[in-house]
């Protein structure tokens, strides 16, 4: 049996990490083997790269170096965690993946989308999510959620969160453009809905995906 690969995407403070965890809990109760991971991060090497990328001390990083570090972290994650888990039949839930690079480095920073697509192909070996949940939210609200310190252990903004609102607005528009290109894979949800409404919508999508595969 081959596993299922689901990613969660969205801007800052969109709630994707919370919903990923809730879905993981739900699927485990149904008896699935669930692997939760995050991009960047998810491996020892990825954690080091993540710290480097998010640290306000990395303010001098160039756009191209930033892009390559995200891709490097992902290359390791795919080989070390995601591909083996899918091969043994697990449900893999990943907090961000290739769409983040298109949205942030492509639409946000203005780097060439085709180049990013090629790099994504190289680092993933062509592995694409079966389903992507995009939590869409006005970045004003998302950034406010971040600074209100609703996330444990985080009191100040990281390097990306500290970017101007216009950057985050381009990312939101970019994500929505990606969803229009691949409406079957990328399912857009209004992140301003209640926790329970989003949770039910996520379960529906995952149920539909699993139903279509077995
Ligand atoms: P998060 O996982 O806590 O959301 O933080 C990761 C940050 O990195 C977030 O600001 C989005 C950003 N990011 C990119 O800019 N490009 C990428 O390819 C990925 C995966 C994340």
CSV table of C-alpha atoms and ligand atoms in Angstrom, one decimal:
chain,number,residue,atom,x,y,z
A,1,UNK,CA,0.0,0.0,0.0
A,2,UNK,CA,1.2,3.5,-0.8
A,3,UNK,CA,0.8,6.3,1.6
A,4,UNK,CA,-0.8,9.7,1.2
A,5,UNK,CA,1.0,13.0,1.2
A,6,UNK,CA,-0.9,16.1,2.5
A,7,UNK,CA,0.6,19.6,2.9
A,8,UNK,CA,-0.7,22.6,4.8
A,9,UNK,CA,0.0,26.1,3.3
A,10,UNK,CA,-0.9,29.7,4.2
A,11,UNK,CA,0.5,33.0,5.3
A,12,UNK,CA,1.7,33.9,8.8
A,13,UNK,CA,-0.7,33.2,11.6
A,14,UNK,CA,-3.2,31.3,9.3
A,15,UNK,CA,-3.5,28.4,11.8
A,16,UNK,CA,-2.0,25.7,9.6
A,17,UNK,CA,0.1,24.2,12.3
A,18,UNK,CA,-2.8,23.9,14.7
A,19,UNK,CA,-5.0,22.2,12.0
A,20,UNK,CA,-2.2,19.9,11.0
A,21,UNK,CA,-1.9,18.7,14.6
A,22,UNK,CA,-5.7,18.3,14.9
A,23,UNK,CA,-5.9,16.2,11.7
A,24,UNK,CA,-3.0,14.1,12.8
A,25,UNK,CA,-4.8,13.3,16.1
A,26,UNK,CA,-8.0,12.4,14.2
A,27,UNK,CA,-6.3,10.1,11.7
A,28,UNK,CA,-4.4,8.3,14.4
A,29,UNK,CA,-7.6,7.6,16.2
A,30,UNK,CA,-8.9,6.1,13.0
A,31,UNK,CA,-5.8,3.8,13.0
A,32,UNK,CA,-3.6,5.4,10.4
A,33,UNK,CA,0.2,5.7,10.8
A,34,UNK,CA,0.7,9.4,10.7
A,35,UNK,CA,4.0,11.2,10.2
A,36,UNK,CA,3.9,14.9,11.1
A,37,UNK,CA,6.7,17.0,9.7
A,38,UNK,CA,7.6,20.6,8.7
A,39,UNK,CA,9.4,22.4,6.0
A,40,UNK,CA,11.9,23.9,6.7
A,41,UNK,CA,12.9,21.7,9.6
A,42,UNK,CA,11.8,18.1,10.1
A,43,UNK,CA,15.4,16.7,10.0
A,44,UNK,CA,18.5,17.6,12.0
A,45,UNK,CA,20.0,19.4,9.1
A,46,UNK,CA,16.7,21.1,8.3
A,47,UNK,CA,16.4,22.4,11.9
A,48,UNK,CA,19.8,24.0,11.6
A,49,UNK,CA,18.8,25.6,8.2
A,50,UNK,CA,15.5,26.7,9.7
A,51,UNK,CA,17.2,28.5,12.6
A,52,UNK,CA,19.5,30.2,10.1
A,53,UNK,CA,16.7,31.3,7.9
A,54,UNK,CA,14.3,32.6,10.5
A,55,UNK,CA,16.9,34.4,12.7
A,56,UNK,CA,16.6,38.2,12.6
A,57,UNK,CA,20.4,38.1,12.6
A,58,UNK,CA,20.3,36.7,9.0
A,59,UNK,CA,18.9,40.0,7.7
A,60,UNK,CA,21.8,40.4,5.2
A,61,UNK,CA,20.9,37.1,3.4
A,62,UNK,CA,20.4,37.5,-0.4
A,63,UNK,CA,17.2,36.4,-2.1
A,64,UNK,CA,19.0,33.7,-4.0
A,65,UNK,CA,20.8,32.3,-0.9
A,66,UNK,CA,17.5,32.3,0.9
A,67,UNK,CA,15.9,30.3,-1.9
A,68,UNK,CA,18.6,27.7,-2.0
A,69,UNK,CA,18.6,27.2,1.7
A,70,UNK,CA,14.8,26.5,1.7
A,71,UNK,CA,15.4,24.1,-1.2
A,72,UNK,CA,18.4,22.4,0.6
A,73,UNK,CA,16.3,21.9,3.7
A,74,UNK,CA,13.5,20.3,1.6
A,75,UNK,CA,15.9,18.0,-0.3
A,76,UNK,CA,17.0,16.5,3.0
A,77,UNK,CA,13.4,16.2,4.3
A,78,UNK,CA,12.1,14.5,1.2
A,79,UNK,CA,14.9,11.9,1.2
A,80,UNK,CA,15.1,11.3,5.0
A,81,UNK,CA,11.5,11.5,6.1
A,82,UNK,CA,8.8,11.9,3.4
A,83,UNK,CA,9.7,9.4,0.8
A,84,UNK,CA,10.4,6.5,3.2
A,85,UNK,CA,7.1,7.2,5.1
A,86,UNK,CA,5.0,7.2,2.0
A,87,UNK,CA,6.7,4.0,0.8
A,88,UNK,CA,5.6,2.2,4.0
A,89,UNK,CA,2.0,3.4,3.6
A,90,UNK,CA,1.9,6.2,6.2
A,91,UNK,CA,-0.1,9.4,5.9
A,92,UNK,CA,2.4,12.2,5.8
A,93,UNK,CA,1.3,15.7,7.0
A,94,UNK,CA,3.8,18.4,6.1
A,95,UNK,CA,3.6,22.0,7.4
A,96,UNK,CA,4.5,23.9,4.2
A,97,UNK,CA,6.2,22.5,1.1
A,98,UNK,CA,7.0,23.6,-2.5
A,99,UNK,CA,4.1,26.0,-2.7
A,100,UNK,CA,5.6,28.1,0.1
A,101,UNK,CA,8.7,28.7,-2.1
A,102,UNK,CA,6.6,29.7,-5.1
A,103,UNK,CA,4.5,32.0,-2.8
A,104,UNK,CA,7.3,33.5,-0.7
A,105,UNK,CA,10.4,33.6,-2.9
A,106,UNK,CA,8.4,33.8,-6.2
A,107,UNK,CA,5.5,36.1,-5.6
A,108,UNK,CA,6.9,37.7,-2.4
A,109,UNK,CA,10.5,38.3,-3.4
A,110,UNK,CA,10.0,38.4,-7.1
A,111,UNK,CA,12.3,35.5,-8.1
A,112,UNK,CA,11.6,33.7,-11.3
A,113,UNK,CA,8.7,31.2,-10.9
A,114,UNK,CA,10.0,28.9,-13.6
A,115,UNK,CA,13.4,28.7,-11.9
A,116,UNK,CA,11.7,27.9,-8.6
A,117,UNK,CA,9.6,25.2,-10.3
A,118,UNK,CA,12.8,23.6,-11.6
A,119,UNK,CA,14.5,23.7,-8.3
A,120,UNK,CA,11.4,22.3,-6.6
A,121,UNK,CA,11.5,19.4,-9.1
A,122,UNK,CA,15.1,18.8,-8.4
A,123,UNK,CA,14.9,18.8,-4.6
A,124,UNK,CA,11.7,16.7,-4.5
A,125,UNK,CA,12.6,14.3,-7.3
A,126,UNK,CA,9.1,15.0,-8.6
A,127,UNK,CA,7.2,14.2,-5.4
A,128,UNK,CA,4.1,16.3,-5.2
A,129,UNK,CA,1.4,16.4,-2.5
A,130,UNK,CA,-1.8,14.5,-3.2
A,131,UNK,CA,-3.7,17.3,-1.4
A,132,UNK,CA,-2.8,20.8,-0.2
A,133,UNK,CA,-4.9,22.6,2.3
A,134,UNK,CA,-4.5,26.4,1.8
A,135,UNK,CA,-5.6,28.4,4.8
A,136,UNK,CA,-6.4,31.8,3.3
A,137,UNK,CA,-6.4,34.8,5.6
A,138,UNK,CA,-6.0,38.6,5.3
A,139,UNK,CA,-2.3,39.1,6.3
A,140,UNK,CA,-3.2,42.0,8.6
A,141,UNK,CA,-5.2,39.5,10.8
A,142,UNK,CA,-2.5,36.8,10.5
A,143,UNK,CA,0.4,39.0,11.5
A,144,UNK,CA,-1.6,40.4,14.4
A,145,UNK,CA,-2.2,36.8,15.6
A,146,UNK,CA,1.6,36.3,15.5
A,147,UNK,CA,2.5,39.3,17.5
A,148,UNK,CA,-0.2,38.7,20.1
A,149,UNK,CA,2.0,35.8,21.0
A,150,UNK,CA,-0.6,33.1,20.6
A,151,UNK,CA,2.2,30.7,19.7
A,152,UNK,CA,4.0,29.2,22.7
A,153,UNK,CA,7.6,30.3,23.2
A,154,UNK,CA,7.4,33.0,20.5
A,155,UNK,CA,7.1,36.6,21.7
A,156,UNK,CA,8.6,38.5,18.8
A,157,UNK,CA,8.4,38.3,15.0
A,158,UNK,CA,10.9,36.1,13.1
A,159,UNK,CA,12.7,37.4,10.0
A,160,UNK,CA,9.9,36.7,7.5
A,161,UNK,CA,7.1,37.8,9.7
A,162,UNK,CA,8.9,41.2,10.1
A,163,UNK,CA,8.7,41.9,6.4
A,164,UNK,CA,6.2,44.7,5.4
A,165,UNK,CA,2.5,44.0,4.9
A,166,UNK,CA,2.8,44.4,1.1
A,167,UNK,CA,5.2,41.4,1.0
A,168,UNK,CA,2.6,39.3,2.9
A,169,UNK,CA,-0.2,40.6,0.6
A,170,UNK,CA,1.8,39.4,-2.5
A,171,UNK,CA,2.2,36.0,-0.9
A,172,UNK,CA,-1.6,35.8,-0.3
A,173,UNK,CA,-2.3,36.7,-3.9
A,174,UNK,CA,0.4,34.2,-5.1
A,175,UNK,CA,-1.1,31.4,-3.1
A,176,UNK,CA,-4.5,32.1,-4.6
A,177,UNK,CA,-3.0,32.2,-8.1
A,178,UNK,CA,-1.4,28.8,-7.5
A,179,UNK,CA,-4.8,27.4,-6.2
A,180,UNK,CA,-6.5,28.6,-9.4
A,181,UNK,CA,-3.9,26.7,-11.5
A,182,UNK,CA,-4.4,23.5,-9.5
A,183,UNK,CA,-7.9,23.6,-8.0
A,184,UNK,CA,-8.1,19.8,-7.6
A,185,UNK,CA,-4.9,19.6,-5.5
A,186,UNK,CA,-5.0,22.9,-3.7
A,187,UNK,CA,-8.2,23.3,-1.6
A,188,UNK,CA,-8.7,26.9,-0.4
A,189,UNK,CA,-10.3,27.4,3.1
A,190,UNK,CA,-11.2,30.6,4.7
A,191,UNK,CA,-9.0,30.7,7.8
A,192,UNK,CA,-11.4,33.3,9.4
A,193,UNK,CA,-14.0,30.5,9.8
A,194,UNK,CA,-14.3,28.9,13.2
A,195,UNK,CA,-11.9,26.2,14.3
A,196,UNK,CA,-14.6,23.6,14.1
A,197,UNK,CA,-15.7,24.6,10.6
A,198,UNK,CA,-12.2,24.4,9.3
A,199,UNK,CA,-11.5,21.2,11.0
A,200,UNK,CA,-14.7,19.6,9.5
A,201,UNK,CA,-13.7,20.9,6.0
A,202,UNK,CA,-10.2,19.5,6.3
A,203,UNK,CA,-11.5,16.1,7.4
A,204,UNK,CA,-13.9,16.1,4.4
A,205,UNK,CA,-11.1,16.7,2.0
A,206,UNK,CA,-8.8,14.1,3.5
A,207,UNK,CA,-11.7,11.6,3.6
A,208,UNK,CA,-12.4,12.3,-0.1
A,209,UNK,CA,-8.7,11.8,-0.9
A,210,UNK,CA,-8.4,8.5,1.0
A,211,UNK,CA,-11.7,7.3,-0.5
A,212,UNK,CA,-10.5,7.9,-4.0
A,213,UNK,CA,-7.3,5.9,-3.3
A,214,UNK,CA,-8.6,2.7,-1.7
B,1,LIG,P1,6.7,28.5,9.7
B,1,LIG,O1,7.0,27.1,9.3
B,1,LIG,O2,6.7,28.7,11.2
B,1,LIG,O3,5.5,29.1,9.0
B,1,LIG,O4,7.9,29.4,9.2
B,1,LIG,C1,8.6,29.2,8.0
B,1,LIG,C2,8.8,30.6,7.4
B,1,LIG,O5,9.6,30.4,6.2
B,1,LIG,C3,7.6,31.3,7.0
B,1,LIG,O6,7.7,32.7,7.1
B,1,LIG,C4,7.5,31.0,5.5
B,1,LIG,C5,8.9,30.9,5.1
B,1,LIG,N1,9.2,30.0,3.9
B,1,LIG,C6,9.7,30.5,2.8
B,1,LIG,O7,9.9,31.7,2.7
B,1,LIG,N2,9.9,29.7,1.7
B,1,LIG,C7,9.8,28.3,1.8
B,1,LIG,O8,10.0,27.6,0.8
B,1,LIG,C8,9.2,27.8,3.0
B,1,LIG,C9,9.0,26.3,3.1
B,1,LIG,C10,8.9,28.6,4.1
